[in-house]
XYZ file of C-alpha atoms in Angstrom:
733
model
C 109.657 152.221 169.556
C 109.845 156.082 168.721
C 109.133 156.728 172.942
C 112.603 154.505 173.071
C 114.470 155.056 169.517
C 113.814 159.161 170.812
C 115.821 158.436 173.712
C 118.611 156.704 172.160
C 119.404 159.332 169.254
C 119.763 161.859 171.858
C 121.370 160.142 174.601
C 123.724 159.835 171.825
C 123.965 162.723 170.801
C 124.218 164.344 174.642
C 127.196 161.863 175.081
C 129.163 162.384 171.459
C 132.130 161.503 172.487
C 131.824 158.271 174.641
C 129.714 156.922 171.816
C 131.818 158.015 169.355
C 134.686 156.192 171.748
C 133.246 153.398 171.381
C 132.166 152.668 168.170
C 136.440 153.537 167.616
C 137.325 151.153 169.713
C 135.563 148.220 168.225
C 136.529 149.321 164.237
C 140.137 149.467 165.986
C 139.637 145.563 167.641
C 137.791 144.703 164.648
C 141.107 145.916 162.212
C 142.977 143.914 164.804
C 141.679 141.090 164.420
C 141.353 140.853 161.346
C 145.414 141.852 160.836
C 146.718 139.477 162.958
C 143.813 136.109 161.685
C 145.173 134.120 159.355
C 144.606 134.056 155.656
C 140.570 133.383 154.816
C 139.922 129.595 152.943
C 137.642 129.677 150.251
C 135.833 128.146 151.874
C 134.652 123.716 152.666
C 131.933 123.138 149.706
C 128.778 120.619 150.819
C 125.661 120.260 149.692
C 123.574 118.448 152.541
C 121.014 116.272 151.087
C 122.471 115.167 147.627
C 123.136 112.476 146.287
C 126.996 114.061 145.034
C 127.791 115.236 148.292
C 126.326 111.435 150.084
C 129.410 109.906 147.408
C 132.056 112.838 148.285
C 131.186 111.651 151.948
C 132.196 108.008 150.610
C 135.267 108.709 149.310
C 136.222 110.617 153.365
C 135.989 107.012 154.231
C 136.876 104.289 152.046
C 139.691 105.903 150.700
C 141.531 108.386 152.719
C 143.131 111.822 151.319
C 140.658 110.987 147.707
C 138.869 113.319 148.679
C 140.892 115.991 150.310
C 140.262 119.013 149.125
C 143.512 120.313 148.637
C 144.225 122.470 145.513
C 144.670 121.268 141.856
C 146.707 122.388 137.899
C 146.635 120.726 135.426
C 149.863 122.273 133.028
C 148.562 122.179 129.684
C 151.439 122.239 127.174
C 150.717 121.934 122.493
C 153.719 121.509 120.240
C 153.179 123.448 116.858
C 151.961 122.934 114.240
C 153.697 119.586 112.554
C 154.633 118.580 115.784
C 154.393 116.797 118.041
C 154.979 116.267 122.371
C 156.553 113.232 122.341
C 159.652 115.264 120.028
C 162.779 114.942 122.419
C 163.238 118.450 122.071
C 160.309 119.388 123.162
C 159.363 115.872 126.031
C 162.415 117.350 127.426
C 160.959 120.276 128.137
C 158.154 119.444 129.242
C 160.577 117.026 131.661
C 162.165 120.522 132.998
C 158.162 121.444 134.573
C 158.019 118.346 135.400
C 161.013 118.789 137.383
C 161.238 122.526 138.113
C 158.226 121.272 140.279
C 158.741 119.104 142.020
C 162.319 120.928 143.065
C 161.798 123.914 143.556
C 160.286 126.997 145.283
C 156.738 126.235 146.650
C 157.282 122.622 146.747
C 156.747 121.936 149.614
C 152.999 123.016 149.135
C 152.663 119.729 146.838
C 151.144 116.396 147.733
C 152.434 115.836 143.466
C 153.829 115.523 140.483
C 152.954 113.337 137.743
C 154.145 112.993 134.632
C 152.296 112.979 131.278
C 154.561 109.969 129.652
C 153.597 107.906 132.695
C 150.644 108.483 132.988
C 149.226 108.344 129.776
C 147.723 111.858 129.284
C 149.304 112.641 126.122
C 145.833 113.265 122.960
C 146.900 110.241 120.614
C 148.050 112.682 117.842
C 150.723 113.632 120.466
C 149.513 117.762 119.633
C 148.957 118.197 123.159
C 150.142 116.494 127.146
C 148.811 117.699 130.427
C 150.862 117.877 134.130
C 149.317 117.317 136.770
C 149.029 119.146 139.898
C 148.449 118.773 143.013
C 148.455 120.625 146.427
C 148.364 119.637 150.787
C 146.412 123.284 151.058
C 144.274 125.144 149.111
C 143.999 127.687 146.552
C 143.667 130.393 148.475
C 146.246 129.033 150.992
C 149.037 128.107 148.828
C 152.019 131.140 149.785
C 153.216 133.365 147.254
C 155.736 131.099 146.394
C 153.998 127.860 145.020
C 151.555 130.246 142.903
C 154.887 132.241 141.070
C 156.514 129.021 140.435
C 153.236 127.546 139.255
C 153.121 130.580 136.515
C 156.279 130.795 136.066
C 157.315 127.462 135.371
C 155.588 127.155 131.357
C 158.007 130.484 130.483
C 161.894 128.164 128.933
C 158.831 125.935 127.555
C 157.281 129.006 125.956
C 160.481 130.091 124.621
C 161.280 127.153 122.306
C 158.079 126.875 120.596
C 155.294 125.584 122.320
C 152.303 126.830 123.610
C 151.655 126.495 127.760
C 148.955 126.837 129.372
C 147.503 126.219 132.847
C 144.122 125.930 134.730
C 142.162 124.662 137.821
C 142.309 126.216 140.550
C 145.528 126.337 141.971
C 145.376 129.887 140.507
C 142.560 131.009 142.240
C 143.042 134.259 144.443
C 140.735 136.737 146.726
C 138.082 138.088 144.533
C 139.026 142.033 143.446
C 137.483 144.486 142.409
C 138.821 147.423 141.000
C 138.354 151.209 140.464
C 134.063 150.622 140.143
C 134.161 149.635 144.583
C 135.631 153.544 144.707
C 133.469 155.242 142.004
C 131.193 154.399 143.348
C 131.944 155.508 146.383
C 132.680 158.721 145.269
C 129.746 158.716 143.170
C 127.151 158.316 146.578
C 129.478 161.746 147.958
C 128.245 163.727 145.192
C 125.344 162.921 144.781
C 124.799 163.376 148.975
C 126.662 166.969 148.099
C 123.838 168.061 146.115
C 121.306 166.747 148.436
C 123.206 168.486 151.301
C 124.617 171.290 149.475
C 126.669 170.790 152.406
C 130.167 168.806 152.535
C 130.108 168.577 156.385
C 126.588 166.616 155.860
C 126.827 165.174 152.429
C 130.321 162.733 155.677
C 128.408 162.727 157.346
C 127.028 159.398 155.981
C 130.152 158.194 153.951
C 131.890 158.465 157.009
C 129.439 156.841 159.847
C 128.555 153.608 156.376
C 132.854 153.665 156.467
C 133.197 152.963 159.896
C 130.411 149.951 159.896
C 131.469 148.112 156.549
C 134.665 148.615 158.086
C 133.740 146.717 161.826
C 131.881 143.931 160.003
C 134.271 143.665 157.154
C 137.166 143.464 159.143
C 134.994 140.556 162.315
C 134.380 138.509 159.044
C 138.187 138.815 157.937
C 139.156 137.949 161.725
C 136.367 134.777 161.969
C 136.697 132.864 158.163
C 138.843 129.884 158.907
C 136.785 129.601 162.145
C 133.449 129.806 160.522
C 135.097 128.332 156.851
C 133.119 131.133 155.490
C 134.277 131.360 152.059
C 136.484 133.907 150.234
C 134.072 135.871 148.505
C 131.982 136.025 151.869
C 133.415 139.755 153.477
C 133.257 141.170 149.024
C 129.595 140.262 149.255
C 128.883 141.369 153.274
C 130.284 144.866 151.656
C 129.178 145.268 149.058
C 125.192 145.363 151.332
C 126.873 147.069 154.182
C 128.414 149.949 152.416
C 124.773 150.467 150.562
C 122.774 150.343 153.538
C 124.835 151.982 155.168
C 124.974 155.124 153.420
C 120.933 154.679 152.947
C 120.245 154.629 156.801
C 122.013 157.559 157.330
C 120.979 159.912 154.530
C 117.073 159.408 156.636
C 118.427 160.068 159.727
C 121.247 163.608 158.447
C 117.956 164.446 156.178
C 115.414 164.103 159.413
C 117.382 165.985 162.028
C 117.802 169.283 159.584
C 113.838 168.611 158.287
C 113.435 169.066 162.354
C 116.799 171.167 163.464
C 113.625 172.949 159.942
C 111.130 173.204 162.284
C 113.036 175.546 165.455
C 114.509 172.444 167.957
C 117.027 172.770 170.186
C 120.169 169.983 167.627
C 119.974 167.663 170.487
C 115.533 167.873 170.202
C 116.445 167.315 166.150
C 118.837 164.394 167.081
C 116.346 162.544 169.302
C 113.453 162.917 166.630
C 114.660 161.662 164.664
C 116.242 158.487 165.935
C 112.366 158.769 166.555
C 110.338 158.657 163.392
C 113.340 158.451 160.459
C 115.026 155.902 162.713
C 111.892 153.840 163.272
C 111.857 153.557 159.624
C 115.661 151.858 159.674
C 115.236 149.511 162.530
C 112.144 147.862 160.342
C 114.150 148.350 156.527
C 117.448 146.742 158.878
C 114.847 144.049 159.947
C 113.899 143.125 156.625
C 116.984 142.668 154.616
C 117.957 140.613 158.465
C 114.906 138.599 157.613
C 115.756 137.781 153.844
C 119.523 137.677 154.431
C 119.275 134.848 157.367
C 116.116 133.139 155.791
C 118.885 131.602 153.830
C 118.999 128.885 155.731
C 115.954 127.925 155.123
C 118.183 126.099 151.718
C 120.367 124.267 152.958
C 123.423 124.721 151.808
C 125.807 125.788 154.600
C 128.304 128.101 152.575
C 124.388 129.917 151.059
C 123.554 130.688 155.135
C 126.842 131.613 156.317
C 126.874 134.483 153.283
C 123.704 135.025 154.441
C 124.732 135.233 157.959
C 127.755 137.756 157.270
C 125.750 140.167 154.992
C 122.861 140.214 158.180
C 125.736 140.955 160.969
C 126.824 143.317 158.451
C 123.207 145.508 158.372
C 122.769 145.166 162.002
C 125.910 147.529 162.168
C 124.486 149.351 159.947
C 121.404 150.042 161.923
C 122.473 149.779 164.958
C 125.416 152.849 163.772
C 122.555 154.756 162.207
C 120.900 154.934 165.369
C 123.803 156.457 167.559
C 126.967 156.900 165.456
C 125.120 159.143 162.787
C 123.923 161.186 166.034
C 126.742 161.410 167.842
C 128.520 163.233 165.339
C 125.570 165.749 164.701
C 126.515 166.527 167.854
C 130.639 167.614 167.510
C 129.324 168.749 163.843
C 127.821 171.225 165.335
C 126.210 174.420 162.965
C 127.707 173.331 159.597
C 125.271 170.665 159.208
C 122.597 173.210 158.827
C 118.306 173.035 158.014
C 117.585 173.324 154.793
C 116.805 177.129 153.567
C 119.476 178.379 156.130
C 122.139 176.978 154.071
C 121.444 175.268 150.859
C 118.852 176.147 148.830
C 119.635 172.660 147.040
C 116.953 170.620 149.899
C 113.753 172.570 149.806
C 113.913 175.425 147.597
C 115.792 177.446 150.401
C 112.147 177.626 153.313
C 112.747 179.588 156.318
C 112.973 177.748 159.049
C 109.361 176.629 160.504
C 108.150 177.150 157.593
C 106.258 174.895 155.055
C 108.103 173.696 151.970
C 107.436 174.502 148.762
C 106.347 172.273 146.158
C 109.245 170.067 144.581
C 110.253 167.612 141.882
C 107.835 165.006 144.014
C 104.934 167.087 144.530
C 104.864 167.744 140.681
C 105.429 163.898 139.963
C 103.459 162.752 142.550
C 100.109 164.865 141.284
C 100.495 164.493 138.091
C 100.693 160.031 139.041
C 97.121 161.251 140.634
C 95.668 162.508 137.409
C 97.572 159.556 135.250
C 96.764 157.019 137.991
C 95.920 154.058 135.132
C 98.692 154.435 132.858
C 101.299 154.985 134.928
C 100.185 151.752 136.030
C 100.194 150.529 132.640
C 103.383 151.570 131.727
C 105.304 150.449 134.612
C 104.210 147.198 134.707
C 103.954 146.348 131.058
C 107.227 148.206 131.049
C 109.228 145.923 133.751
C 106.671 142.385 132.019
C 108.536 142.858 128.773
C 112.474 143.338 130.772
C 111.465 140.180 132.606
C 111.071 138.406 129.294
C 114.115 136.950 129.544
C 113.947 134.793 132.719
C 111.701 131.974 131.314
C 114.466 131.493 129.167
C 116.892 131.225 132.531
C 119.936 128.744 132.671
C 121.503 127.704 135.835
C 124.693 126.598 137.210
C 128.189 127.135 138.418
C 131.521 128.064 136.221
C 133.957 126.234 135.370
C 137.418 127.591 133.784
C 135.320 127.351 130.030
C 133.229 130.347 131.494
C 136.057 132.162 132.045
C 137.276 135.224 129.886
C 139.415 134.079 126.465
C 141.880 135.757 126.744
C 143.080 134.019 130.532
C 145.329 131.059 130.620
C 142.983 129.636 132.749
C 140.220 128.931 130.275
C 142.827 128.652 127.026
C 143.724 125.268 128.838
C 140.562 124.932 128.905
C 139.435 124.678 125.444
C 143.473 122.839 125.034
C 141.779 120.182 126.965
C 139.065 120.367 124.836
C 140.512 119.922 121.556
C 143.484 116.894 122.891
C 140.839 114.759 124.808
C 136.968 116.135 123.799
C 134.861 118.215 125.314
C 133.587 116.266 127.815
C 136.933 115.683 129.628
C 136.934 119.102 131.486
C 134.670 117.595 134.092
C 134.591 114.044 134.069
C 132.924 112.173 136.064
C 133.241 109.754 139.652
C 130.760 107.287 140.092
C 131.384 105.140 143.641
C 130.543 101.595 143.741
C 130.026 100.377 147.701
C 130.562 96.936 146.503
C 132.713 94.253 145.507
C 135.476 94.739 142.260
C 132.639 92.198 140.343
C 130.170 94.998 140.955
C 132.079 97.217 139.668
C 133.258 96.143 136.375
C 129.194 95.699 136.109
C 128.910 99.412 136.281
C 131.857 99.782 134.248
C 129.953 97.381 131.461
C 126.369 99.257 132.175
C 127.761 102.783 131.796
C 129.912 101.653 128.684
C 126.739 101.354 126.628
C 125.242 104.578 127.103
C 124.765 107.207 124.580
C 126.924 109.813 125.212
C 129.604 108.122 127.241
C 133.158 109.127 125.696
C 135.851 107.212 127.827
C 134.956 104.992 131.308
C 137.989 104.040 132.840
C 138.342 100.309 134.395
C 137.023 99.880 138.073
C 139.801 101.744 141.176
C 139.339 99.573 144.105
C 139.961 100.617 147.922
C 142.966 98.042 149.614
C 140.369 96.856 150.900
C 138.210 96.153 148.033
C 134.849 96.735 149.189
C 134.096 100.083 146.859
C 135.189 101.628 143.978
C 135.741 104.719 141.717
C 134.869 104.263 137.455
C 135.531 106.856 136.157
C 133.271 108.415 133.032
C 133.884 111.137 130.282
C 130.932 112.205 129.028
C 131.237 112.973 125.285
C 129.450 116.556 125.434
C 130.960 119.624 128.191
C 130.694 119.785 131.248
C 127.942 122.873 132.138
C 126.184 121.282 128.691
C 122.072 119.683 128.847
C 124.111 116.922 127.677
C 125.966 115.934 130.257
C 122.918 116.758 133.088
C 120.858 114.126 130.433
C 123.736 111.629 131.379
C 124.546 112.563 135.587
C 120.466 111.610 135.777
C 120.498 108.405 133.048
C 123.500 106.348 134.876
C 121.893 107.664 138.260
C 118.197 105.826 137.242
C 119.647 103.165 135.989
C 122.237 102.129 138.928
C 121.177 100.862 141.731
C 121.608 102.391 146.132
C 125.269 101.299 145.455
C 125.704 103.221 143.060
C 126.146 107.180 143.427
C 127.409 109.558 141.347
C 129.812 112.251 142.107
C 132.424 114.944 140.683
C 131.785 118.852 139.687
C 129.915 118.268 137.273
C 127.184 115.915 140.170
C 127.555 118.666 142.141
C 126.906 121.472 139.694
C 124.221 119.393 138.972
C 122.231 118.346 141.939
C 123.565 122.279 143.345
C 120.897 123.717 140.730
C 118.354 121.834 141.231
C 118.771 122.054 144.865
C 118.243 126.142 144.149
C 115.710 125.586 142.474
C 113.405 122.829 144.659
C 114.473 125.374 147.903
C 113.098 129.015 145.637
C 109.723 128.368 146.180
C 109.670 127.490 150.488
C 112.145 129.970 150.451
C 110.681 132.928 149.071
C 106.647 131.865 151.171
C 108.929 132.086 154.067
C 110.513 135.530 153.589
C 107.546 136.924 151.974
C 105.592 135.758 154.402
C 107.289 137.303 157.236
C 107.965 140.438 155.950
C 104.135 140.879 154.913
C 102.862 140.276 159.149
C 106.448 142.631 159.747
C 105.301 145.599 157.082
C 101.281 144.576 158.343
C 102.589 146.457 161.917
C 104.406 148.909 160.563
C 101.187 150.406 157.522
C 97.960 148.971 159.627
C 96.914 147.807 156.773
C 96.372 144.393 154.253
C 96.403 145.695 151.491
C 99.823 148.010 151.560
C 101.850 144.990 152.633
C 100.713 143.173 149.729
C 100.879 145.745 147.564
C 104.257 146.408 147.900
C 105.032 142.138 148.140
C 103.834 141.580 144.623
C 105.634 145.154 143.268
C 109.240 143.346 145.030
C 108.720 140.587 142.870
C 107.617 142.452 139.611
C 111.537 144.111 139.568
C 113.171 141.188 141.449
C 112.583 139.298 137.642
C 112.862 142.376 135.328
C 116.537 142.407 137.256
C 116.393 138.431 136.538
C 115.337 138.853 132.854
C 118.674 141.839 132.503
C 120.346 139.318 134.157
C 119.738 136.760 131.129
C 120.193 139.045 128.600
C 123.648 140.994 129.473
C 125.001 137.517 130.542
C 123.743 134.523 129.791
C 122.491 136.221 125.961
C 125.475 138.525 126.101
C 123.650 141.830 125.237
C 125.614 144.272 125.653
C 127.985 142.268 127.979
C 131.059 144.719 126.741
C 129.465 147.723 127.925
C 129.799 145.922 131.318
C 133.067 143.883 131.129
C 131.333 140.519 130.007
C 134.165 137.729 127.859
C 132.730 135.014 128.434
C 128.529 134.417 128.428
C 126.984 130.833 129.465
C 125.249 129.849 132.447
C 123.156 131.983 135.332
C 124.739 130.998 138.588
C 123.022 128.548 140.423
C 122.633 130.518 143.191
C 121.571 133.747 142.017
C 117.832 133.895 141.902
C 117.646 133.243 145.000
C 120.334 135.097 146.739
C 119.053 137.506 144.695
C 114.789 137.396 146.099
C 116.197 137.310 149.450
C 118.576 140.967 149.144
C 116.681 142.809 146.709
C 113.316 142.517 148.627
C 115.193 143.687 152.564
C 116.119 146.550 150.499
C 113.008 146.617 148.662
C 111.269 147.461 151.927
C 113.788 149.588 152.196
C 112.483 152.669 150.040
C 108.961 151.011 150.394
C 109.262 152.037 154.032
C 110.549 155.312 153.707
C 108.890 156.390 151.476
C 105.138 154.536 152.404
C 105.398 156.031 155.626
C 105.828 159.312 154.584
C 101.796 158.822 153.460
C 100.686 157.069 156.797
C 101.854 159.826 158.614
C 99.748 161.693 157.231
C 96.632 159.807 156.621
C 96.748 159.189 160.547
C 96.431 162.590 160.769
C 93.686 163.735 158.957
C 94.728 164.147 155.571
C 92.335 162.493 152.436
C 94.391 159.357 150.387
C 95.445 161.605 146.961
C 97.017 164.742 149.360
C 98.442 161.997 151.785
C 100.286 160.163 148.392
C 101.320 164.465 147.709
C 102.482 164.961 151.402
C 104.370 161.437 151.003
C 106.871 162.614 147.864
C 106.743 166.258 148.950
C 108.497 164.809 152.022
C 109.797 161.813 150.931
C 110.476 161.453 147.198
C 114.219 163.656 147.212
C 115.827 161.981 149.890
C 114.422 157.677 148.371
C 116.073 159.927 145.718
C 119.409 159.848 146.605
C 119.460 156.345 148.383
C 118.375 154.933 145.596
C 121.167 156.279 143.649
C 123.585 155.989 146.608
C 122.484 152.085 146.572
C 123.541 151.263 142.718
C 126.558 153.799 142.533
C 127.819 151.361 144.980
C 126.251 148.301 143.119
C 127.619 148.857 140.575
C 130.889 149.754 141.407
C 131.208 146.162 142.124
C 130.311 145.077 138.988
C 134.997 145.373 137.397
C 135.078 143.046 140.113
C 137.030 140.088 138.786
C 135.228 136.970 139.937
C 132.134 136.296 137.632
C 130.272 135.741 141.317
C 131.027 139.418 142.423
C 130.147 141.469 139.189
C 126.370 139.444 138.579
C 125.554 140.239 141.617
C 126.308 143.962 141.907
C 124.935 144.458 138.421
C 121.350 142.426 139.359
C 121.853 144.407 142.441
C 122.114 148.125 140.889
C 119.589 147.120 138.799
C 116.134 145.666 140.306
C 116.914 148.357 142.864
C 117.108 150.870 140.153
C 113.420 149.121 139.093
C 112.081 149.263 142.116
C 113.309 152.723 143.446
C 112.212 154.091 140.682
C 109.464 152.347 139.029
C 107.929 149.977 141.207
C 108.097 152.727 144.404
C 107.889 155.810 142.381
C 104.969 155.270 140.153
C 103.725 151.707 140.610
C 103.394 152.500 144.204
C 101.305 155.942 143.910
C 98.808 154.608 141.296
C 98.062 151.972 143.631
C 97.424 153.978 146.182
C 95.491 156.772 144.768
C 93.229 153.727 143.013
C 92.422 152.407 146.098
C 92.056 155.317 148.039
C 91.091 154.350 151.891
C 90.840 151.320 151.478
C 94.078 151.067 150.693
C 95.033 151.736 154.424
C 91.517 149.557 155.515
C 92.276 147.137 159.118
C 90.000 144.681 159.514
C 88.791 146.338 163.551
C 90.035 142.159 165.164
C 93.112 142.305 163.641
C 93.482 145.932 164.255
C 93.323 144.671 167.994
C 95.106 141.865 167.676
C 98.665 142.993 165.879
C 101.164 145.378 168.551
C 101.714 149.693 167.392
C 104.521 149.202 166.918
C 104.027 153.472 166.010
C 106.960 153.353 163.285
C 104.713 157.333 163.154
C 106.439 158.355 166.065
C 102.325 158.936 166.589
C 102.803 158.034 170.228
C 106.201 160.106 170.676
C 104.551 163.346 169.846
C 101.846 162.349 172.367
C 104.466 162.464 174.566
C 106.707 165.737 173.948
C 103.767 167.791 173.684
C 101.222 168.835 176.208
C 98.031 171.048 177.070
C 100.009 174.377 175.307
C 101.605 171.927 172.208
C 105.991 170.798 172.203
C 107.299 170.854 175.036
C 111.970 171.326 174.666
C 111.987 172.903 178.159
C 114.958 171.077 180.369
C 112.946 169.061 183.004
C 110.227 167.532 179.494
C 114.241 166.168 178.118
C 115.695 164.693 181.908
C 112.407 162.899 182.118
C 113.125 161.117 178.556
C 117.244 160.863 178.501
C 116.910 159.849 182.616
C 118.892 163.068 183.764
């Protein structure tokens, strides 16, 4: 592995023009594909194997068109205090809204507009009414003129004194990340400048990461409609790809500068950087890919596609780090100089070829070695306290009730609750696979259940062999009472009666997420454990890595619950409305955070392993690992935190929550687990940390992340050889 990557990196350095041309061509090709592709849709949502999905499929068969996934909107109108929407003046304004939508701009995408006075969509006290609008296409496919017509439909009525608000998914738009993403990249740039003390060296990771993310996100955009990818897929791929892209390039550039400091030629330094740090990049990237691709075990197509898309972006980031970064280093020339020649910010200004002086990482490692029990207890107890809110985790999928109170969607939601009851925003659709007699019997049975506000008469299909009964719960859609009602309806009904609708789909989705969490965790952690065992030739080091990850991810979930569910410090992070944590959040965090956590484990502990196999005692190996890697690991963690935190400013609640969760998780894992708990545990274990049974050592292939085989390959009887003959042999020229 190390020798192959050495040849790859050195070859890319020497043929930098060709390598750079290929990557630029890929970027332009992906950009052209994204520019010419049609706008991405919101992505279809299905939950295979659940009752709600079976009911939805039955609807599609027996009631063609009813299960269509076109956008919907509700224009909610409330009369002024003391007036009614049935008054002649108010009624005239409402009819203008209906007529304007039917005949105005964007009417070609509208399938129906329901007059509230004909459909009995007026509250009992006459103060509130709503106009239902159905479209032929999804919210993401609506033309601007249709969306603008919907937004402007109530302007005249508002001017006349009516309160007009609009809800529904027709107002859905692509998530916006705001300026936070740019701020995150700016912070990353500052950290890189401080780390390297060189604008050119700092700019390399940013440039290559942006190229990699550009190719990945553009490819996702180009294939969005073909693969039915959701609108948030590219945002999440950008978030992860940008973070790992900068970090992977950072590690290659750092090792390159360290090799130059040892007095090596530039092409030799590029090859050795790819062969050593590049090996760590490959295995770190592989853990991230395993975690993301493993989301397929949940068997939810939307989540699977998100995982594969993000994994593809990570693969591109690895390839960029191994090929484009060495090529760009070749173009940079002497502007990328080793520490000590260019700046005192890296390596304390040491002369080339000399050992680095003690730095902050060295001093911290020695402190931990002197007090390992205290550091271990402080880290574990601290993260344990932060994890406590995770025990109160409530999961669900957001609806308009989770929107900020300032939005028209939330105000429409509240008006409907006021006029028609809290459960009106989340009706249950009961699909009966039978005749009218069975449907009427089912409706009568449901009417007697506690928690039911209203039950509509059965609506039969043309063939008379299926019916739909709409049930309005007494409580809001995300309440536990409504969830209990869904379970109760299913319990008292036979196999021919199925419950679906947005509320039932959310309940089934959350349950499926819960059921899949442990199998997914076992699969991902198990595969990564085997991978890390190959890397470190140890059993206890991978075990410690996995347990540390679990501690950091539970603590991160506790922080997410405290902020987004309980509202602690919510205003600081732009959380205007608290509510249940999105159902996919725990399992998505487990996958992504595990992959990212293993990045730091590989980068940090590989240096310790390298020192240990070269004869250093366990404690000194820990110090050596921190001496060479702590500064870069800290910089990489700060960069990743900054990139993730930049997405907290997103308009989409899901993106905001994931950005916060990942930023907090990386902070806990990098600074508490990897920088404190890991050295403390290694100090306590001593030689046992690196123990591996001899029979298992013989079975496991030697992947040589430390580059020992590369070092032997490059060393003759008199030491390292950098001569032209050896160069030609290794790069195949």
